Amino acid sequence: MKRPTMKDVAQAAGVSLMTVSRVVSQTPGVSPDTAAKVEQAVRRLGYQRNDNARNLRQKRLGTSAIGLVVDDLANPFYALMARSIEDEAHRRGYVVLVGSTNDEPRRERDVIAAFTARQVDGLIMVPTIGSHGFLRTALEAGTQVVCVDRPAKDLDVDTVTVDNRDGARRAVTHLLGHGHTRIAYLGDRHNIWTQSERYAGYQDALAAHGLPTDPALVRHGLRSPVDTRLALAALGALPEPPTALFSSNDLITQGVLDGMEDDGGPRSTGRPAPMAVVGFDDLPLAKRLDPPLTVVSQDPVAIGSTAANLLFTRIAGDRSAPRNVVLLTRFVERRSGERPAPAP
Amino acid sequence: MKRPTMKDVAQAAGVSLMTVSRVVSQTPGVSPDTAAKVEQAVRRLGYQRNDNARNLRQKRLGTSAIGLVVDDLANPFYALMARSIEDEAHRRGYVVLVGSTNDEPRRERDVIAAFTARQVDGLIMVPTIGSHGFLRTALEAGTQVVCVDRPAKDLDVDTVTVDNRDGARRAVTHLLGHGHTRIAYLGDRHNIWTQSERYAGYQDALAAHGLPTDPALVRHGLRSPVDTRLALAALGALPEPPTALFSSNDLITQGVLDGMEDDGGPRSTGRPAPMAVVGFDDLPLAKRLDPPLTVVSQDPVAIGSTAANLLFTRIAGDRSAPRNVVLLTRFVERRSGERPAPAP
DNA sequence: ATGAAAGCGCTAACAG
DNA sequence: CTGTTAGCGCTTTCAT
């Protein structure tokens, strides 16, 4: 009923505990005969080594566990990233502990504390806006850390991000190229790094065309589809409504699409949407929409594997200066950005 | 540079190691004065308790870790489920180890072995088609197990599934109700439990309308969008092609939508799809398609939290007979299933 | 090739 | 209230 230990196996096989240890951990120096005896006892008792106890004693190899801390594991972007990290970890014989912060610094701290208390060898994290001073101890103790998706302001560690600003700039430039001059910006909280970067890209593009940023056309802090629909309605009620729109993440894009449907009244399905739109982040059925949705897309799998590789290099002993890897976005031109600006 | 231990803290605070243990683990029976001294030393050294060592000694409370083993963490369905399980775990102070099996029994075994070797208190798993005898040992040792999404044939444990058969039946009945008699079935490998259940539901519906199952209209084993497009093309080339189609999972539905676009030639965007279709699993933008996609939807969040609750009840000591929870699907009627059957 | 002893970091069970 | 002794399950080190 109880979990057998090496002692039990030793007794069953008529050898010393140490011999069992050698066999179970594949250490050379055991005669084939005794090894066979031990292996049989192992099978008979259904013995499995307790790796926690093992790691306690033998800290040379660490715990072969890493922690992954993301905003929200249910977000397809992070889910893809997580899978790719998990694959890399699995290949190397590591397990991964996973936790969502929900963008709450408090929860982030709890999750990370729970992970480091279990002696993870490394941490891949999507940092919240909070402070990360509490990580200094872990860092000094040798826990390797890599930030993904956004940098942690107060943490000098390897970081993997994409060029959000450039991506947004290209998106808005595309809209500009189709004659739009009143382009709305719909974004999540501005204090999220990716969002402020994308907003900067939006402004870059306007400025490059000699256009000012009209505060009436920019809406930050959209956290849900509902927020977005409200913002959209407000935009539509403006004396001079925008003719195009840049949406700063997938959730907002969803809200935009839903909101536009409302404008059409009953049976508006299939009617052209009233504005040109380009969104940050691709959506699974984007190309099947009417019109097909033009987006700036990131590659979460590449981001994840890059981060994992950095982390495992660190775990393997690399102590060089922190690296900052910036991946590029891909501009996927479909048709939703091509709707021409109406004549003035 | 090294990680401080209780011994270090004890020395720094001028007390015994045991006193530190009491303070750190909030055990009553320490004078406020000494507690303060200890706490200060803890802060000064940046001490954090090693929970692995702790769990080794104090096994009364287990390790407060559970394992989650899914097919593919990147699949939005499992990602949502994982998040919901993680939330339940977090609420209770548990961490979660996560692993994808990729539907390979070999990898499933590896992942589970790695988890049990680390003494997880419980396991929530989406079982592969493989055998699960290797779990017997863990079960006897007291590891609690809950199956999700599909049952493990050779494992008598709590299981949470949805009524796949009923869901499929309703979907196909809907198609039948619109006059279709040649309804195709597109599914993944038939030996996956959910798939055979859905196929059974498809047959149920046909039988209830006195219709035979035409083998030419059923395609199993579709593992990718490419497979699906091929199957779709073959179906279209039939002497008597189907007029409607039931797709047995979200991936296949994607392939179907893409495949239909091809049929239309260049610039077919927005053209009505040639067949009525209903799919199992909802898709994020399903309602924005033209026509909006009718689906059978499951609630991964509910599935996850149900499984988590079962697991934690077991971990808390419940030893009653294994439960089998079957959740219902929701039929989301939009328009893609309403395309009428053409006159003969 | 095998085993005995010590100890990883912590807590249970007793002392004082 | 505080400290001492043992020992969780395993590996290291050193004998034999």
Coordinates of C-alpha atoms in Angstrom, one line a residue, chain A residues 6-249:
Chain A
M6 CA 15.2 1.6 -2.0
K7 CA 15.4 0.0 1.3
D8 CA 12.5 -2.2 0.5
V9 CA 14.0 -3.1 -2.8
A10 CA 17.3 -3.9 -1.2
Q11 CA 15.7 -6.2 1.3
A12 CA 13.7 -7.9 -1.4
A13 CA 16.7 -8.4 -3.6
G14 CA 19.0 -9.4 -0.7
V15 CA 21.5 -6.6 -1.4
S16 CA 22.5 -3.4 0.2
L17 CA 20.6 -0.2 -0.4
M18 CA 23.6 1.2 -2.1
T19 CA 23.6 -1.4 -4.8
V20 CA 20.0 -0.7 -5.6
S21 CA 20.9 3.0 -5.9
R22 CA 23.6 2.1 -8.4
V23 CA 21.3 -0.1 -10.5
V24 CA 18.4 2.3 -10.4
S25 CA 20.5 5.3 -11.4
Q26 CA 22.5 3.4 -14.0
T27 CA 25.8 3.9 -12.2
P28 CA 28.5 1.5 -13.5
G29 CA 30.1 -0.9 -11.1
V30 CA 27.5 -3.5 -10.5
S31 CA 27.8 -7.1 -11.7
P32 CA 25.2 -8.1 -14.3
D33 CA 24.0 -10.8 -11.9
T34 CA 23.1 -8.6 -9.0
A35 CA 21.8 -6.0 -11.4
A36 CA 19.4 -8.5 -12.7
K37 CA 18.3 -9.5 -9.2
V38 CA 17.7 -5.9 -8.3
E39 CA 15.8 -5.1 -11.5
Q40 CA 13.5 -8.0 -10.8
A41 CA 12.8 -6.8 -7.3
V42 CA 12.2 -3.3 -8.7
R43 CA 9.6 -4.7 -11.1
R44 CA 8.0 -6.9 -8.5
L45 CA 7.5 -4.1 -6.0
G46 CA 6.7 -1.5 -8.6
Y47 CA 9.4 0.6 -7.3
Q48 CA 10.0 4.1 -8.7
R49 CA 12.8 6.4 -7.5
N50 CA 11.8 9.4 -5.5
D51 CA 13.3 12.2 -7.5
N52 CA 12.7 14.9 -4.9
A53 CA 14.8 13.0 -2.4
R54 CA 17.4 12.4 -5.1
N55 CA 17.6 16.0 -6.0
L56 CA 18.0 16.9 -2.3
R57 CA 21.2 15.1 -2.1
Q58 CA 22.6 15.3 -5.5
K59 CA 22.4 19.0 -6.5
R60 CA 24.9 18.8 -9.2
L61 CA 22.3 18.3 -11.8
G62 CA 19.6 20.5 -10.4
T63 CA 16.0 19.4 -10.3
S64 CA 15.4 19.2 -14.0
A65 CA 12.3 21.3 -13.5
I66 CA 11.6 24.8 -15.0
G67 CA 8.8 27.2 -14.3
L68 CA 6.7 28.9 -16.9
V69 CA 4.8 32.0 -15.8
V70 CA 2.4 33.6 -18.3
D71 CA -0.3 36.1 -18.3
D72 CA -3.0 33.6 -19.1
L73 CA -2.5 30.1 -20.2
A74 CA -5.9 30.1 -22.0
N75 CA -4.8 32.8 -24.4
P76 CA -4.0 31.0 -27.6
F77 CA -0.8 33.0 -28.0
Y78 CA 0.6 31.9 -24.7
A79 CA -0.8 28.4 -25.1
L80 CA 1.2 28.0 -28.3
M81 CA 4.2 29.4 -26.6
A82 CA 3.8 27.1 -23.7
R83 CA 3.6 24.0 -25.9
S84 CA 6.7 25.0 -27.7
I85 CA 8.6 25.5 -24.4
E86 CA 7.2 22.2 -23.1
D87 CA 8.5 20.4 -26.1
E88 CA 12.0 21.8 -25.6
A89 CA 11.9 20.9 -22.0
H90 CA 10.7 17.4 -22.7
R91 CA 13.5 16.8 -25.2
R92 CA 16.0 17.6 -22.4
G93 CA 14.3 15.6 -19.7
Y94 CA 12.9 18.6 -17.9
V95 CA 9.4 19.0 -16.5
V96 CA 7.6 22.2 -16.5
L97 CA 5.6 23.9 -13.8
V98 CA 3.1 26.3 -15.2
G99 CA 1.2 29.2 -13.7
S100 CA -0.9 32.2 -14.9
T101 CA -0.5 35.6 -13.3
N102 CA -3.7 37.1 -14.7
D103 CA -1.5 40.2 -14.9
E104 CA -1.7 40.6 -11.2
P105 CA 1.7 41.3 -9.5
R106 CA 0.5 39.6 -6.4
R107 CA -0.4 36.4 -8.1
E108 CA 2.8 36.5 -10.0
R109 CA 4.8 36.7 -6.8
D110 CA 2.9 33.8 -5.3
V111 CA 3.4 31.6 -8.3
I112 CA 7.1 32.4 -8.7
A113 CA 7.6 31.8 -5.0
A114 CA 5.9 28.4 -5.2
F115 CA 8.2 27.5 -8.1
T116 CA 11.4 28.6 -6.6
A117 CA 10.5 27.0 -3.3
R118 CA 10.5 23.8 -5.3
Q119 CA 13.9 24.5 -6.6
V120 CA 13.2 25.0 -10.3
D121 CA 16.4 25.3 -12.3
G122 CA 15.0 28.1 -14.3
L123 CA 12.0 30.4 -15.0
I124 CA 10.5 31.7 -18.2
M125 CA 8.2 34.5 -17.5
V126 CA 5.9 37.0 -19.0
P127 CA 6.5 39.8 -16.5
T128 CA 3.6 41.8 -15.1
I129 CA 3.9 45.6 -14.7
G130 CA 4.8 45.0 -11.0
S131 CA 8.3 45.1 -9.5
H132 CA 10.5 42.1 -9.7
G133 CA 13.0 42.9 -6.9
F134 CA 11.8 39.8 -5.1
L135 CA 13.6 37.8 -7.8
R136 CA 17.0 39.0 -6.8
T137 CA 17.4 36.3 -4.2
A138 CA 16.5 33.5 -6.6
L139 CA 18.9 35.0 -9.2
E140 CA 21.7 35.0 -6.7
A141 CA 20.9 31.5 -5.7
G142 CA 21.5 30.5 -9.3
T143 CA 18.0 30.3 -10.7
Q144 CA 18.1 31.3 -14.3
V145 CA 15.4 33.6 -15.6
V146 CA 14.3 34.6 -19.1
C147 CA 11.6 37.1 -19.9
V148 CA 9.3 36.6 -22.8
D149 CA 6.9 38.8 -24.7
R150 CA 7.8 41.9 -22.7
P151 CA 10.8 42.9 -20.7
A152 CA 10.8 43.3 -16.9
K153 CA 11.9 46.9 -16.3
D154 CA 13.9 46.1 -13.2
L155 CA 15.5 42.8 -14.2
D156 CA 18.6 42.5 -16.3
V157 CA 18.1 39.0 -17.8
D158 CA 17.7 37.5 -21.2
T159 CA 14.6 38.7 -23.0
V160 CA 12.7 37.6 -26.0
T161 CA 10.3 40.0 -27.6
V162 CA 9.0 41.0 -31.0
D163 CA 9.3 44.3 -32.7
N164 CA 5.9 45.5 -31.7
R165 CA 6.5 49.1 -32.7
D166 CA 7.6 48.2 -36.2
G167 CA 4.7 45.9 -36.6
A168 CA 2.2 48.5 -35.6
R169 CA 3.9 51.1 -37.8
R170 CA 3.6 48.8 -40.8
A171 CA -0.1 48.2 -40.1
V172 CA -0.9 51.9 -39.8
T173 CA 1.2 52.8 -42.8
H174 CA -0.8 50.3 -44.8
L175 CA -4.0 52.1 -43.8
L176 CA -2.5 55.4 -44.6
G177 CA -1.5 54.1 -48.0
H178 CA -5.1 53.5 -48.8
G179 CA -5.9 57.1 -48.2
H180 CA -7.1 57.1 -44.6
T181 CA -6.3 60.1 -42.5
R182 CA -8.6 59.5 -39.6
I183 CA -7.3 56.2 -38.1
A184 CA -8.4 55.1 -34.7
Y185 CA -6.2 53.3 -32.2
L186 CA -7.9 50.7 -29.9
G187 CA -5.6 49.3 -27.3
D188 CA -5.4 47.5 -23.9
R189 CA -3.9 49.3 -20.9
H190 CA -1.1 51.6 -21.9
N191 CA 1.1 50.6 -19.1
I192 CA 1.5 47.1 -20.7
W193 CA 4.8 47.3 -22.6
T194 CA 3.5 45.7 -25.8
Q195 CA 0.7 48.2 -25.9
S196 CA 2.7 51.3 -25.4
E197 CA 5.1 50.0 -28.1
R198 CA 2.3 49.4 -30.5
Y199 CA 0.9 52.8 -29.8
A200 CA 4.3 54.3 -30.4
G201 CA 4.3 52.6 -33.8
Y202 CA 0.9 54.0 -34.5
Q203 CA 2.1 57.4 -33.8
D204 CA 5.3 56.9 -35.8
A205 CA 3.3 56.0 -38.9
L206 CA 1.0 59.1 -38.6
A207 CA 4.0 61.4 -37.9
A208 CA 5.8 60.0 -41.0
H209 CA 2.8 61.1 -43.0
G210 CA 2.8 64.5 -41.4
L211 CA -0.4 63.7 -39.5
P212 CA -1.1 64.7 -35.9
T213 CA -2.4 62.2 -33.4
D214 CA -6.1 63.0 -32.7
P215 CA -6.7 62.1 -29.0
A216 CA -10.4 61.6 -29.8
L217 CA -9.5 58.7 -31.9
V218 CA -7.4 56.8 -29.4
R219 CA -8.8 54.5 -26.8
H220 CA -6.6 52.8 -24.2
G221 CA -7.5 50.4 -21.5
L222 CA -9.8 48.1 -23.4
R223 CA -9.8 44.8 -21.4
S224 CA -12.8 43.0 -22.8
P225 CA -15.0 42.7 -25.9
V226 CA -17.6 44.8 -24.1
D227 CA -15.1 47.6 -23.5
T228 CA -14.3 47.5 -27.2
R229 CA -17.8 47.7 -28.4
L230 CA -18.5 50.6 -26.2
A231 CA -15.4 52.4 -27.5
L232 CA -16.4 51.5 -31.1
A233 CA -19.8 53.0 -30.5
A234 CA -18.3 56.2 -29.1
L235 CA -16.0 56.5 -32.0
G236 CA -18.9 56.1 -34.4
A237 CA -20.8 58.9 -32.6
L238 CA -18.0 61.3 -33.2
P239 CA -18.7 64.4 -35.3
E240 CA -15.9 63.2 -37.6
P241 CA -15.7 59.5 -37.1
P242 CA -12.6 57.5 -38.1
T243 CA -12.6 55.7 -41.5
A244 CA -10.1 53.2 -40.4
L245 CA -8.9 51.5 -37.3
F246 CA -5.9 49.8 -35.8
S247 CA -6.6 47.2 -33.1
S248 CA -3.8 46.5 -30.8
N249 CA -4.5 42.8 -29.9

